[in-house]
Amino acid sequence: MKERPILFSGPMVRAILEGRKTQTRRVVKWAGNLNGKPYLNIRNRTKAVAPAFLSDLQNIPEIRDIVCPFGMPGDRLWVRESFYIDHCDYSEGGRLGSERPDGVTDDQIYYPADAAQDRPHWCCQTIPECCCHEVGRPRVRSGRFMPRWASRITLEITNIRVERLQDISEDDAKAE
């Protein structure tokens, strides 16, 4: 079993926590073979990659023979999301390492996704002693830089499949 990070936006994190999101999809690009097995590349949003034409779907063997960069069934994904650490050494951006810093506890980590989106100032809704009106809004860290120890959600991969976007069912679209 392996653990890998996966980045989600605030609305997607809320859907996961509410139990509305049970599937996720990533655009794939056929990359050829790796050690004799078909290999799929996840398309990165920040790089210009030509769209993958998966017309060879009928030629793809069983999914157990496909190497997926996010893992295989049984592997886990830890969710990266925007966060804030309410600790004097890290509230304004002290560098975070792979190990939890001394003195930082779970109740000092706040997530903007927990706030109601129809009201301003996520910090006033989630941080009990918020004083943003005096010192300004807290510095939120991007989920791209979230270390494993700050993650609160771990997902297990139960199934992997390759399908064309046009073939998605209505139930799958709702689960997504």
Short mmCIF file of C-alpha atoms in Angstrom, two decimals:
data_model
loop_
_atom_site.label_atom_id
_atom_site.label_comp_id
_atom_site.label_asym_id
_atom_site.label_seq_id
_atom_site.Cartn_x
_atom_site.Cartn_y
_atom_site.Cartn_z
CA MET A 1 0.00 0.00 0.00
CA LYS A 2 1.30 3.44 -0.95
CA GLU A 3 0.18 6.93 0.00
CA ARG A 4 0.20 9.78 -2.49
CA PRO A 5 -1.08 13.38 -2.35
CA ILE A 6 -4.01 14.65 -4.39
CA LEU A 7 -5.03 18.32 -4.63
CA PHE A 8 -8.67 19.38 -4.20
CA SER A 9 -10.35 22.79 -4.20
CA GLY A 10 -12.48 24.06 -1.31
CA PRO A 11 -15.85 23.09 -2.85
CA MET A 12 -14.57 19.58 -3.58
CA VAL A 13 -13.27 19.20 -0.01
CA ARG A 14 -16.69 20.25 1.31
CA ALA A 15 -18.37 17.69 -0.97
CA ILE A 16 -16.04 14.95 0.31
CA LEU A 17 -16.70 15.87 3.95
CA GLU A 18 -20.46 15.93 3.34
CA GLY A 19 -20.33 12.54 1.59
CA ARG A 20 -21.54 13.92 -1.75
CA LYS A 21 -18.29 13.27 -3.63
CA THR A 22 -17.34 9.61 -3.94
CA GLN A 23 -15.48 9.66 -7.26
CA THR A 24 -12.84 11.80 -8.87
CA ARG A 25 -11.58 11.92 -12.41
CA ARG A 26 -8.32 13.05 -13.92
CA VAL A 27 -7.59 13.60 -17.60
CA VAL A 28 -5.16 10.99 -18.83
CA LYS A 29 -2.72 10.84 -21.66
CA TRP A 30 -1.68 7.54 -23.13
CA ALA A 31 2.06 7.28 -22.51
CA GLY A 32 2.84 3.91 -24.06
CA ASN A 33 4.28 1.00 -22.15
CA LEU A 34 6.22 0.82 -18.92
CA ASN A 35 7.87 -2.51 -18.19
CA GLY A 36 5.59 -4.12 -20.74
CA LYS A 37 2.37 -2.72 -19.19
CA PRO A 38 0.17 0.05 -20.60
CA TYR A 39 0.93 3.31 -18.81
CA LEU A 40 -1.30 6.36 -18.38
CA ASN A 41 -0.05 9.86 -17.62
CA ILE A 42 -2.18 12.29 -15.69
CA ARG A 43 -2.42 15.51 -17.67
CA ASN A 44 -0.99 18.41 -15.72
CA ARG A 45 -2.99 21.64 -15.90
CA THR A 46 0.11 23.80 -15.79
CA LYS A 47 1.75 22.23 -18.83
CA ALA A 48 0.45 22.41 -22.36
CA VAL A 49 -0.28 18.82 -23.31
CA ALA A 50 -2.19 17.87 -26.41
CA PRO A 51 -5.52 16.16 -25.63
CA ALA A 52 -5.27 12.40 -25.42
CA PHE A 53 -7.27 10.45 -27.94
CA LEU A 54 -8.28 7.23 -26.24
CA SER A 55 -9.70 5.57 -29.32
CA ASP A 56 -7.71 2.48 -28.38
CA LEU A 57 -9.82 1.88 -25.25
CA GLN A 58 -11.07 -1.44 -26.59
CA ASN A 59 -7.42 -2.58 -26.85
CA ILE A 60 -6.57 -1.79 -23.21
CA PRO A 61 -6.28 -4.95 -21.12
CA GLU A 62 -7.80 -5.38 -17.67
CA ILE A 63 -7.19 -2.45 -15.33
CA ARG A 64 -4.93 -4.57 -13.13
CA ASP A 65 -2.41 -4.39 -15.95
CA ILE A 66 -2.50 -0.58 -16.19
CA VAL A 67 0.01 1.47 -14.21
CA CYS A 68 -1.76 4.54 -12.79
CA PRO A 69 0.32 7.39 -11.33
CA PHE A 70 -2.19 7.86 -8.47
CA GLY A 71 -1.91 4.26 -7.37
CA MET A 72 -3.87 1.04 -7.50
CA PRO A 73 -6.91 -0.20 -5.54
CA GLY A 74 -5.97 -0.39 -1.87
CA ASP A 75 -3.56 2.56 -2.06
CA ARG A 76 -4.42 5.78 -0.26
CA LEU A 77 -4.60 9.41 -1.31
CA TRP A 78 -4.15 12.17 1.23
CA VAL A 79 -5.98 15.35 0.34
CA ARG A 80 -4.10 18.60 -0.08
CA GLU A 81 -6.21 21.72 0.51
CA SER A 82 -5.71 25.35 1.51
CA PHE A 83 -4.88 25.74 5.21
CA TYR A 84 -3.75 28.15 7.90
CA ILE A 85 -1.64 27.49 11.00
CA ASP A 86 -2.56 29.65 13.99
CA HIS A 87 0.84 29.49 15.68
CA CYS A 88 3.10 32.48 16.26
CA ASP A 89 6.04 30.93 14.36
CA TYR A 90 4.02 29.86 11.32
CA SER A 91 1.01 32.18 11.01
CA GLU A 92 2.89 34.56 8.73
CA GLY A 93 4.63 31.95 6.64
CA GLY A 94 7.42 30.17 8.51
CA ARG A 95 8.80 27.29 6.47
CA LEU A 96 7.13 23.92 7.03
CA GLY A 97 8.99 20.65 6.81
CA SER A 98 7.89 17.06 6.43
CA GLU A 99 7.77 16.65 10.22
CA ARG A 100 5.22 18.45 12.40
CA PRO A 101 6.91 21.39 14.17
CA ASP A 102 7.07 21.32 17.96
CA GLY A 103 4.15 23.14 19.51
CA VAL A 104 1.81 22.92 16.49
CA THR A 105 -1.32 20.92 17.36
CA ASP A 106 -4.30 19.78 15.30
CA ASP A 107 -6.53 22.45 16.83
CA GLN A 108 -4.18 25.17 15.48
CA ILE A 109 -4.70 24.09 11.86
CA TYR A 110 -7.68 25.72 10.13
CA TYR A 111 -9.13 25.07 6.68
CA PRO A 112 -10.96 27.77 4.67
CA ALA A 113 -13.13 25.00 3.14
CA ASP A 114 -14.90 24.69 6.52
CA ALA A 115 -16.39 28.19 6.25
CA ALA A 116 -19.72 28.98 4.64
CA GLN A 117 -18.92 30.40 1.24
CA ASP A 118 -21.83 32.82 1.16
CA ARG A 119 -20.34 34.90 4.00
CA PRO A 120 -17.11 36.90 3.88
CA HIS A 121 -14.10 36.28 6.09
CA TRP A 122 -13.65 32.53 6.39
CA CYS A 123 -11.32 33.18 9.33
CA CYS A 124 -14.02 34.80 11.49
CA GLN A 125 -16.18 31.71 10.95
CA THR A 126 -13.55 29.10 11.80
CA ILE A 127 -10.95 30.67 14.11
CA PRO A 128 -12.49 31.25 17.56
CA GLU A 129 -10.38 34.30 18.44
CA CYS A 130 -10.09 35.86 14.99
CA CYS A 131 -8.83 39.44 15.01
CA CYS A 132 -8.58 40.05 11.26
CA HIS A 133 -10.30 43.42 11.64
CA GLU A 134 -7.25 44.58 13.68
CA VAL A 135 -4.29 42.82 12.07
CA GLY A 136 -5.60 41.81 8.64
CA ARG A 137 -6.63 38.48 7.21
CA PRO A 138 -4.48 35.46 8.02
CA ARG A 139 -2.04 34.16 5.43
CA VAL A 140 -3.59 31.08 3.86
CA ARG A 141 -1.18 28.53 2.50
CA SER A 142 -1.88 26.88 -0.82
CA GLY A 143 -2.77 23.22 -0.76
CA ARG A 144 0.08 22.62 -3.20
CA PHE A 145 2.47 23.11 -0.28
CA MET A 146 0.55 21.17 2.37
CA PRO A 147 2.73 18.62 4.18
CA ARG A 148 1.29 15.19 4.97
CA TRP A 149 1.01 15.92 8.70
CA ALA A 150 -1.39 18.84 8.06
CA SER A 151 -3.80 16.78 5.94
CA ARG A 152 -7.08 15.78 7.56
CA ILE A 153 -8.60 13.63 4.82
CA THR A 154 -7.32 10.28 3.59
CA LEU A 155 -9.11 8.49 0.75
CA GLU A 156 -8.74 4.88 -0.31
CA ILE A 157 -8.67 3.90 -3.96
CA THR A 158 -11.31 1.22 -4.50
CA ASN A 159 -11.47 1.13 -8.28
CA ILE A 160 -9.66 2.53 -11.30
CA ARG A 161 -11.08 2.65 -14.77
CA VAL A 162 -10.48 4.44 -18.03
CA GLU A 163 -13.48 5.81 -19.85
CA ARG A 164 -14.26 8.47 -22.38
CA LEU A 165 -15.82 11.63 -20.98
CA GLN A 166 -18.82 11.19 -23.27
CA ASP A 167 -19.50 7.77 -21.69
CA ILE A 168 -20.03 9.07 -18.15
CA SER A 169 -23.35 8.03 -16.62
CA GLU A 170 -25.67 10.38 -14.75
CA ASP A 171 -24.99 8.56 -11.44
CA ASP A 172 -21.24 8.88 -11.99
CA ALA A 173 -21.61 12.59 -12.76
CA LYS A 174 -23.46 13.11 -9.46
CA ALA A 175 -20.82 11.12 -7.54
CA GLU A 176 -18.12 13.22 -9.18
#
